[in-house]
Amino acid sequence: MAGKLFVVGTPIGNLSDFSPRAVATLSECDFIAAEDTRVTLKLLNHFEIKTPMISYYEHNKRSKGDIIIKRILDGENCAIVTDAGMPAISDPGEDLVALAHQNGITVESVPGPTAFATAMAISGMPSGRFTFEGFLSVNKPSRREHLEEVKNERRTMIFYEAPHKLAATLKDMYNAFGDRKIAIVKELTKIHESVELTTLSEASEKYTPEASIKGEFVLVIEGAKPEETPELTLDEAVSLAKKLVEDGMGMNDAAKQLAKDTKYKKSDIYKALLED
């Protein structure tokens, strides 16, 4: 009988956020697939977990993925973890999860902290609808192409960024999006956690390549505003009503339709039609 793959969320900064269920899962599974075994070893040691690990990261995911899947199919239970947060989100773990599903393996979640959702919650930005864009490419043309693709996105946008790329990214965002509100969320759940509410123009001036920038960042950016349609003058509204009448619509219905689509009263449009 095949084993299971457990997707286990780990703390993004504060070890107290590690759930009892996550501790139990890592303790009881047969082996752990870790993005960086050195990072995960610190977590395991803190909670006195002795489960063996196998490395699974971007550059070995193809070869190690097959090995992990075979072990699970042979009856072992595996827990996959990333360095911080939920695996399989902007993370090679998504390939292992997909591979597990392809092989009919049961995948179970052991939820934990997630940086983008946590940042969204404390940013003060509109959260009814948002889009997670992950990390931008280090390749300049690809990064700018990505920003160009989402510049008209009306939902709140969330990006991850490393400190050494922050200045360039903010400048590129300002150039692509224009001036918008941004929440710069830093060092989530850690001692120096902060939320800075500012604008892209101010942020790109403050965070320069020369500045000493430390910490991990989540950028929460205001979506594009809908284009405003210029308001019609009364004469323009009457002209459109005339066209509707010419096309066979009754004068009363034409005035009613234009009143619905503009700020003008039906009676004013109707009166102008009668006077014409």
mmCIF file of C-alpha atoms in Angstrom:
data_model
loop_
_atom_site.group_PDB
_atom_site.id
_atom_site.type_symbol
_atom_site.label_atom_id
_atom_site.label_comp_id
_atom_site.label_asym_id
_atom_site.label_seq_id
_atom_site.Cartn_x
_atom_site.Cartn_y
_atom_site.Cartn_z
ATOM 1 C CA MET A 1 0.000 0.000 0.000
ATOM 2 C CA ALA A 2 1.347 3.418 -0.976
ATOM 3 C CA GLY A 3 2.215 6.008 1.601
ATOM 4 C CA LYS A 4 1.206 9.685 1.618
ATOM 5 C CA LEU A 5 2.826 13.010 0.857
ATOM 6 C CA PHE A 6 2.311 15.610 3.602
ATOM 7 C CA VAL A 7 2.755 19.269 2.624
ATOM 8 C CA VAL A 8 3.892 20.879 5.870
ATOM 9 C CA GLY A 9 4.045 24.612 6.522
ATOM 10 C CA THR A 10 7.006 25.801 8.615
ATOM 11 C CA PRO A 11 7.575 29.102 10.461
ATOM 12 C CA ILE A 12 8.532 32.146 8.379
ATOM 13 C CA GLY A 13 10.455 33.647 11.269
ATOM 14 C CA ASN A 14 9.028 32.786 14.665
ATOM 15 C CA LEU A 15 9.411 29.169 15.801
ATOM 16 C CA SER A 16 6.392 29.567 18.086
ATOM 17 C CA ASP A 17 4.226 29.550 14.970
ATOM 18 C CA PHE A 18 5.029 25.869 14.325
ATOM 19 C CA SER A 19 1.853 23.906 15.040
ATOM 20 C CA PRO A 20 1.643 20.789 17.263
ATOM 21 C CA ARG A 21 0.211 18.904 14.293
ATOM 22 C CA ALA A 22 3.198 19.875 12.146
ATOM 23 C CA VAL A 23 5.589 18.676 14.855
ATOM 24 C CA ALA A 24 3.720 15.369 15.070
ATOM 25 C CA THR A 25 3.685 14.915 11.305
ATOM 26 C CA LEU A 26 7.426 15.488 10.923
ATOM 27 C CA SER A 27 8.112 13.187 13.868
ATOM 28 C CA GLU A 28 5.923 10.340 12.619
ATOM 29 C CA CYS A 29 6.613 10.312 8.869
ATOM 30 C CA ASP A 30 9.316 8.064 7.435
ATOM 31 C CA PHE A 31 11.383 10.814 5.834
ATOM 32 C CA ILE A 32 11.367 14.547 5.095
ATOM 33 C CA ALA A 33 12.020 16.164 1.703
ATOM 34 C CA ALA A 34 13.665 19.490 2.551
ATOM 35 C CA GLU A 35 14.607 22.428 0.342
ATOM 36 C CA ASP A 36 17.761 22.986 2.402
ATOM 37 C CA THR A 37 18.570 20.249 4.914
ATOM 38 C CA ARG A 38 20.821 22.613 6.878
ATOM 39 C CA VAL A 39 17.971 25.063 7.476
ATOM 40 C CA THR A 40 15.467 22.321 8.291
ATOM 41 C CA LEU A 41 17.933 20.623 10.666
ATOM 42 C CA LYS A 42 17.779 23.699 12.938
ATOM 43 C CA LEU A 43 13.989 23.371 13.073
ATOM 44 C CA LEU A 44 14.149 19.638 13.736
ATOM 45 C CA ASN A 45 16.746 20.047 16.486
ATOM 46 C CA HIS A 46 14.646 22.733 18.206
ATOM 47 C CA PHE A 47 11.668 20.359 18.398
ATOM 48 C CA GLU A 48 13.816 17.250 18.979
ATOM 49 C CA ILE A 49 12.667 15.572 15.776
ATOM 50 C CA LYS A 50 14.939 12.762 14.571
ATOM 51 C CA THR A 51 13.319 11.926 11.212
ATOM 52 C CA PRO A 52 15.846 11.485 8.352
ATOM 53 C CA MET A 53 15.902 13.988 5.494
ATOM 54 C CA ILE A 54 16.483 13.975 1.761
ATOM 55 C CA SER A 55 17.300 17.176 -0.134
ATOM 56 C CA TYR A 56 14.783 18.355 -2.711
ATOM 57 C CA TYR A 57 15.319 21.728 -4.375
ATOM 58 C CA GLU A 58 15.209 23.481 -7.748
ATOM 59 C CA HIS A 59 18.360 21.951 -9.241
ATOM 60 C CA ASN A 60 17.806 18.318 -8.221
ATOM 61 C CA LYS A 61 14.005 18.112 -8.284
ATOM 62 C CA ARG A 62 13.861 15.867 -11.357
ATOM 63 C CA SER A 63 16.205 13.161 -10.109
ATOM 64 C CA LYS A 64 15.135 13.358 -6.461
ATOM 65 C CA GLY A 65 11.449 13.631 -7.357
ATOM 66 C CA ASP A 66 11.472 10.161 -8.907
ATOM 67 C CA ILE A 67 13.288 8.728 -5.884
ATOM 68 C CA ILE A 68 10.818 10.296 -3.443
ATOM 69 C CA ILE A 69 7.783 9.131 -5.413
ATOM 70 C CA LYS A 70 9.139 5.561 -5.584
ATOM 71 C CA ARG A 71 9.667 5.474 -1.820
ATOM 72 C CA ILE A 72 6.107 6.710 -1.218
ATOM 73 C CA LEU A 73 4.688 4.165 -3.668
ATOM 74 C CA ASP A 74 6.627 1.509 -1.766
ATOM 75 C CA GLY A 75 4.715 2.448 1.395
ATOM 76 C CA GLU A 76 6.695 5.241 3.091
ATOM 77 C CA ASN A 77 5.150 8.514 4.245
ATOM 78 C CA CYS A 78 6.999 11.687 3.245
ATOM 79 C CA ALA A 79 6.666 15.264 4.486
ATOM 80 C CA ILE A 80 7.841 18.048 2.210
ATOM 81 C CA VAL A 81 9.027 21.321 3.746
ATOM 82 C CA THR A 82 10.524 24.497 2.405
ATOM 83 C CA ASP A 83 12.944 26.803 4.235
ATOM 84 C CA ALA A 84 10.027 28.918 5.456
ATOM 85 C CA GLY A 85 6.279 28.999 4.905
ATOM 86 C CA MET A 86 4.103 26.666 2.864
ATOM 87 C CA PRO A 87 5.872 24.439 0.333
ATOM 88 C CA ALA A 88 4.718 24.456 -3.305
ATOM 89 C CA ILE A 89 4.075 28.231 -3.373
ATOM 90 C CA SER A 90 6.760 29.909 -5.514
ATOM 91 C CA ASP A 91 8.729 26.785 -4.646
ATOM 92 C CA PRO A 92 9.857 23.575 -6.407
ATOM 93 C CA GLY A 93 7.574 21.647 -4.077
ATOM 94 C CA GLU A 94 4.768 22.274 -6.574
ATOM 95 C CA ASP A 95 6.463 19.805 -8.958
ATOM 96 C CA LEU A 96 6.586 17.082 -6.313
ATOM 97 C CA VAL A 97 2.915 17.631 -5.436
ATOM 98 C CA ALA A 98 1.972 17.412 -9.122
ATOM 99 C CA LEU A 99 4.067 14.253 -9.503
ATOM 100 C CA ALA A 100 2.336 12.721 -6.476
ATOM 101 C CA HIS A 101 -1.093 13.376 -7.975
ATOM 102 C CA GLN A 102 0.017 11.914 -11.304
ATOM 103 C CA ASN A 103 0.973 8.718 -9.484
ATOM 104 C CA GLY A 104 -2.247 8.456 -7.519
ATOM 105 C CA ILE A 105 -0.571 9.333 -4.212
ATOM 106 C CA THR A 106 -2.690 10.968 -1.504
ATOM 107 C CA VAL A 107 -1.506 14.501 -0.723
ATOM 108 C CA GLU A 108 -2.460 15.981 2.658
ATOM 109 C CA SER A 109 -1.970 19.519 3.953
ATOM 110 C CA VAL A 110 -0.569 20.506 7.315
ATOM 111 C CA PRO A 111 -1.111 24.287 7.011
ATOM 112 C CA GLY A 112 1.321 26.801 8.365
ATOM 113 C CA PRO A 113 2.335 30.455 7.954
ATOM 114 C CA THR A 114 2.299 31.884 4.425
ATOM 115 C CA ALA A 115 4.123 35.146 3.796
ATOM 116 C CA PHE A 116 1.921 36.578 1.040
ATOM 117 C CA ALA A 117 -1.372 36.008 2.909
ATOM 118 C CA THR A 118 0.093 37.321 6.166
ATOM 119 C CA ALA A 119 1.445 40.428 4.424
ATOM 120 C CA MET A 120 -1.909 41.020 2.737
ATOM 121 C CA ALA A 121 -3.683 40.814 6.097
ATOM 122 C CA ILE A 122 -1.536 43.477 7.783
ATOM 123 C CA SER A 123 -0.946 45.762 4.779
ATOM 124 C CA GLY A 124 -4.143 47.777 5.021
ATOM 125 C CA MET A 125 -4.595 47.405 1.251
ATOM 126 C CA PRO A 126 -7.871 46.214 -0.379
ATOM 127 C CA SER A 127 -8.006 42.436 0.114
ATOM 128 C CA GLY A 128 -11.381 41.474 -1.400
ATOM 129 C CA ARG A 129 -9.572 40.441 -4.577
ATOM 130 C CA PHE A 130 -5.819 40.129 -4.994
ATOM 131 C CA THR A 131 -3.255 38.371 -7.152
ATOM 132 C CA PHE A 132 -0.007 36.762 -6.010
ATOM 133 C CA GLU A 133 2.812 37.370 -8.499
ATOM 134 C CA GLY A 134 5.685 35.737 -6.595
ATOM 135 C CA PHE A 135 9.286 36.694 -7.373
ATOM 136 C CA LEU A 136 10.168 38.745 -10.435
ATOM 137 C CA SER A 137 12.845 37.321 -12.719
ATOM 138 C CA VAL A 138 16.463 38.371 -12.198
ATOM 139 C CA ASN A 139 16.611 38.790 -15.978
ATOM 140 C CA LYS A 140 15.882 42.464 -16.704
ATOM 141 C CA PRO A 141 13.880 41.982 -19.923
ATOM 142 C CA SER A 142 11.807 39.187 -18.333
ATOM 143 C CA ARG A 143 11.177 41.272 -15.208
ATOM 144 C CA ARG A 144 9.999 44.253 -17.238
ATOM 145 C CA GLU A 145 7.851 42.018 -19.438
ATOM 146 C CA HIS A 146 6.176 40.608 -16.313
ATOM 147 C CA LEU A 147 5.447 44.104 -15.013
ATOM 148 C CA GLU A 148 4.122 45.184 -18.398
ATOM 149 C CA GLU A 149 1.731 42.209 -18.399
ATOM 150 C CA VAL A 150 0.168 43.197 -15.063
ATOM 151 C CA LYS A 151 0.240 46.989 -15.262
ATOM 152 C CA ASN A 152 -3.510 47.093 -15.967
ATOM 153 C CA GLU A 153 -4.355 44.540 -13.249
ATOM 154 C CA ARG A 154 -7.097 46.074 -11.097
ATOM 155 C CA ARG A 155 -6.714 43.681 -8.171
ATOM 156 C CA THR A 156 -4.197 44.303 -5.388
ATOM 157 C CA MET A 157 -0.871 42.704 -6.389
ATOM 158 C CA ILE A 158 1.571 40.908 -4.106
ATOM 159 C CA PHE A 159 5.240 40.311 -4.914
ATOM 160 C CA TYR A 160 8.142 38.739 -3.025
ATOM 161 C CA GLU A 161 11.533 40.429 -3.223
ATOM 162 C CA ALA A 162 15.038 39.924 -1.904
ATOM 163 C CA PRO A 163 16.901 42.875 -0.319
ATOM 164 C CA HIS A 164 19.631 43.101 -2.963
ATOM 165 C CA LYS A 165 17.024 43.483 -5.744
ATOM 166 C CA LEU A 166 14.574 45.768 -3.926
ATOM 167 C CA ALA A 167 15.860 49.100 -5.264
ATOM 168 C CA ALA A 168 15.860 47.984 -8.907
ATOM 169 C CA THR A 169 12.445 46.372 -8.555
ATOM 170 C CA LEU A 170 10.825 49.469 -7.033
ATOM 171 C CA LYS A 171 12.257 51.614 -9.829
ATOM 172 C CA ASP A 172 10.992 49.208 -12.487
ATOM 173 C CA MET A 173 7.559 49.102 -10.828
ATOM 174 C CA TYR A 174 7.350 52.893 -10.749
ATOM 175 C CA ASN A 175 8.288 53.063 -14.429
ATOM 176 C CA ALA A 176 5.729 50.385 -15.363
ATOM 177 C CA PHE A 177 2.809 51.273 -13.069
ATOM 178 C CA GLY A 178 3.222 54.989 -12.453
ATOM 179 C CA ASP A 179 2.707 56.306 -8.940
ATOM 180 C CA ARG A 180 0.584 54.003 -6.794
ATOM 181 C CA LYS A 181 0.146 53.127 -3.148
ATOM 182 C CA ILE A 182 2.417 50.369 -1.873
ATOM 183 C CA ALA A 183 2.820 48.561 1.441
ATOM 184 C CA ILE A 184 6.388 47.399 1.984
ATOM 185 C CA VAL A 185 6.151 44.551 4.490
ATOM 186 C CA LYS A 186 9.473 43.533 6.003
ATOM 187 C CA GLU A 187 10.696 40.651 8.162
ATOM 188 C CA LEU A 188 7.302 39.047 8.836
ATOM 189 C CA THR A 189 6.932 37.490 12.328
ATOM 190 C CA LYS A 190 10.493 38.488 13.248
ATOM 191 C CA ILE A 191 11.733 41.070 15.765
ATOM 192 C CA HIS A 192 12.055 43.819 13.162
ATOM 193 C CA GLU A 193 8.724 43.188 11.410
ATOM 194 C CA SER A 194 7.358 46.385 9.883
ATOM 195 C CA VAL A 195 4.729 47.691 7.470
ATOM 196 C CA GLU A 196 5.606 50.842 5.560
ATOM 197 C CA LEU A 197 2.698 52.491 3.748
ATOM 198 C CA THR A 198 4.009 54.772 1.016
ATOM 199 C CA THR A 199 3.918 55.334 -2.750
ATOM 200 C CA LEU A 200 6.067 53.892 -5.523
ATOM 201 C CA SER A 201 7.619 57.291 -6.237
ATOM 202 C CA GLU A 202 8.616 57.822 -2.609
ATOM 203 C CA ALA A 203 9.785 54.221 -2.209
ATOM 204 C CA SER A 204 11.968 54.329 -5.319
ATOM 205 C CA GLU A 205 13.616 57.507 -4.007
ATOM 206 C CA LYS A 206 14.188 56.069 -0.525
ATOM 207 C CA TYR A 207 15.445 52.610 -1.498
ATOM 208 C CA THR A 208 18.425 53.213 -3.759
ATOM 209 C CA PRO A 209 21.238 50.829 -4.822
ATOM 210 C CA GLU A 210 23.521 52.730 -2.439
ATOM 211 C CA ALA A 211 21.257 52.195 0.582
ATOM 212 C CA SER A 212 21.985 49.404 3.050
ATOM 213 C CA ILE A 213 18.922 47.163 2.676
ATOM 214 C CA LYS A 214 18.448 44.078 4.811
ATOM 215 C CA GLY A 215 15.599 41.654 5.441
ATOM 216 C CA GLU A 216 13.024 39.792 3.366
ATOM 217 C CA PHE A 217 10.291 41.830 1.708
ATOM 218 C CA VAL A 218 6.707 41.377 0.553
ATOM 219 C CA LEU A 219 5.415 44.190 -1.669
ATOM 220 C CA VAL A 220 1.656 44.812 -1.692
ATOM 221 C CA ILE A 221 0.707 47.178 -4.502
ATOM 222 C CA GLU A 222 -2.484 49.007 -5.353
ATOM 223 C CA GLY A 223 -4.199 47.730 -8.492
ATOM 224 C CA ALA A 224 -4.796 49.883 -11.559
ATOM 225 C CA LYS A 225 -7.724 52.247 -11.372
ATOM 226 C CA PRO A 226 -10.446 51.807 -14.030
ATOM 227 C CA GLU A 227 -10.257 54.286 -16.875
ATOM 228 C CA GLU A 228 -12.731 57.085 -16.412
ATOM 229 C CA THR A 229 -15.131 57.666 -19.278
ATOM 230 C CA PRO A 230 -15.469 61.398 -20.055
ATOM 231 C CA GLU A 231 -18.916 62.698 -19.176
ATOM 232 C CA LEU A 232 -21.133 63.719 -22.076
ATOM 233 C CA THR A 233 -22.494 67.244 -22.379
ATOM 234 C CA LEU A 234 -26.258 67.648 -22.573
ATOM 235 C CA ASP A 235 -26.006 68.452 -26.288
ATOM 236 C CA GLU A 236 -24.022 65.223 -26.855
ATOM 237 C CA ALA A 237 -26.572 63.202 -24.910
ATOM 238 C CA VAL A 238 -29.398 64.727 -26.958
ATOM 239 C CA SER A 239 -27.528 63.956 -30.200
ATOM 240 C CA LEU A 240 -27.248 60.294 -29.185
ATOM 241 C CA ALA A 241 -30.949 60.238 -28.303
ATOM 242 C CA LYS A 242 -31.743 61.686 -31.738
ATOM 243 C CA LYS A 243 -29.787 58.881 -33.379
ATOM 244 C CA LEU A 244 -31.788 56.304 -31.439
ATOM 245 C CA VAL A 245 -35.004 57.970 -32.610
ATOM 246 C CA GLU A 246 -33.741 57.964 -36.192
ATOM 247 C CA ASP A 247 -33.057 54.245 -35.832
ATOM 248 C CA GLY A 248 -36.679 53.633 -34.870
ATOM 249 C CA MET A 249 -36.796 54.024 -31.090
ATOM 250 C CA GLY A 250 -39.598 56.061 -29.570
ATOM 251 C CA MET A 251 -38.679 59.533 -28.328
ATOM 252 C CA ASN A 252 -39.703 58.722 -24.757
ATOM 253 C CA ASP A 253 -37.643 55.487 -24.718
ATOM 254 C CA ALA A 254 -34.640 57.248 -26.246
ATOM 255 C CA ALA A 255 -34.737 59.943 -23.563
ATOM 256 C CA LYS A 256 -35.111 57.269 -20.879
ATOM 257 C CA GLN A 257 -32.123 55.293 -22.236
ATOM 258 C CA LEU A 258 -29.795 58.313 -22.317
ATOM 259 C CA ALA A 259 -30.910 59.406 -18.850
ATOM 260 C CA LYS A 260 -29.915 55.963 -17.623
ATOM 261 C CA ASP A 261 -26.473 56.187 -19.258
ATOM 262 C CA THR A 262 -25.704 59.796 -18.281
ATOM 263 C CA LYS A 263 -26.173 62.213 -15.415
ATOM 264 C CA TYR A 264 -29.004 64.089 -17.153
ATOM 265 C CA LYS A 265 -32.710 63.869 -16.371
ATOM 266 C CA LYS A 266 -35.036 62.150 -18.802
ATOM 267 C CA SER A 267 -37.261 65.220 -18.840
ATOM 268 C CA ASP A 268 -34.380 67.490 -19.939
ATOM 269 C CA ILE A 269 -33.367 65.170 -22.775
ATOM 270 C CA TYR A 270 -37.004 64.696 -23.848
ATOM 271 C CA LYS A 271 -37.638 68.438 -23.809
ATOM 272 C CA ALA A 272 -34.557 69.070 -25.986
ATOM 273 C CA LEU A 273 -35.762 66.421 -28.458
ATOM 274 C CA LEU A 274 -39.169 68.115 -28.718
ATOM 275 C CA GLU A 275 -37.570 71.517 -29.297
ATOM 276 C CA ASP A 276 -35.338 70.244 -32.082
#
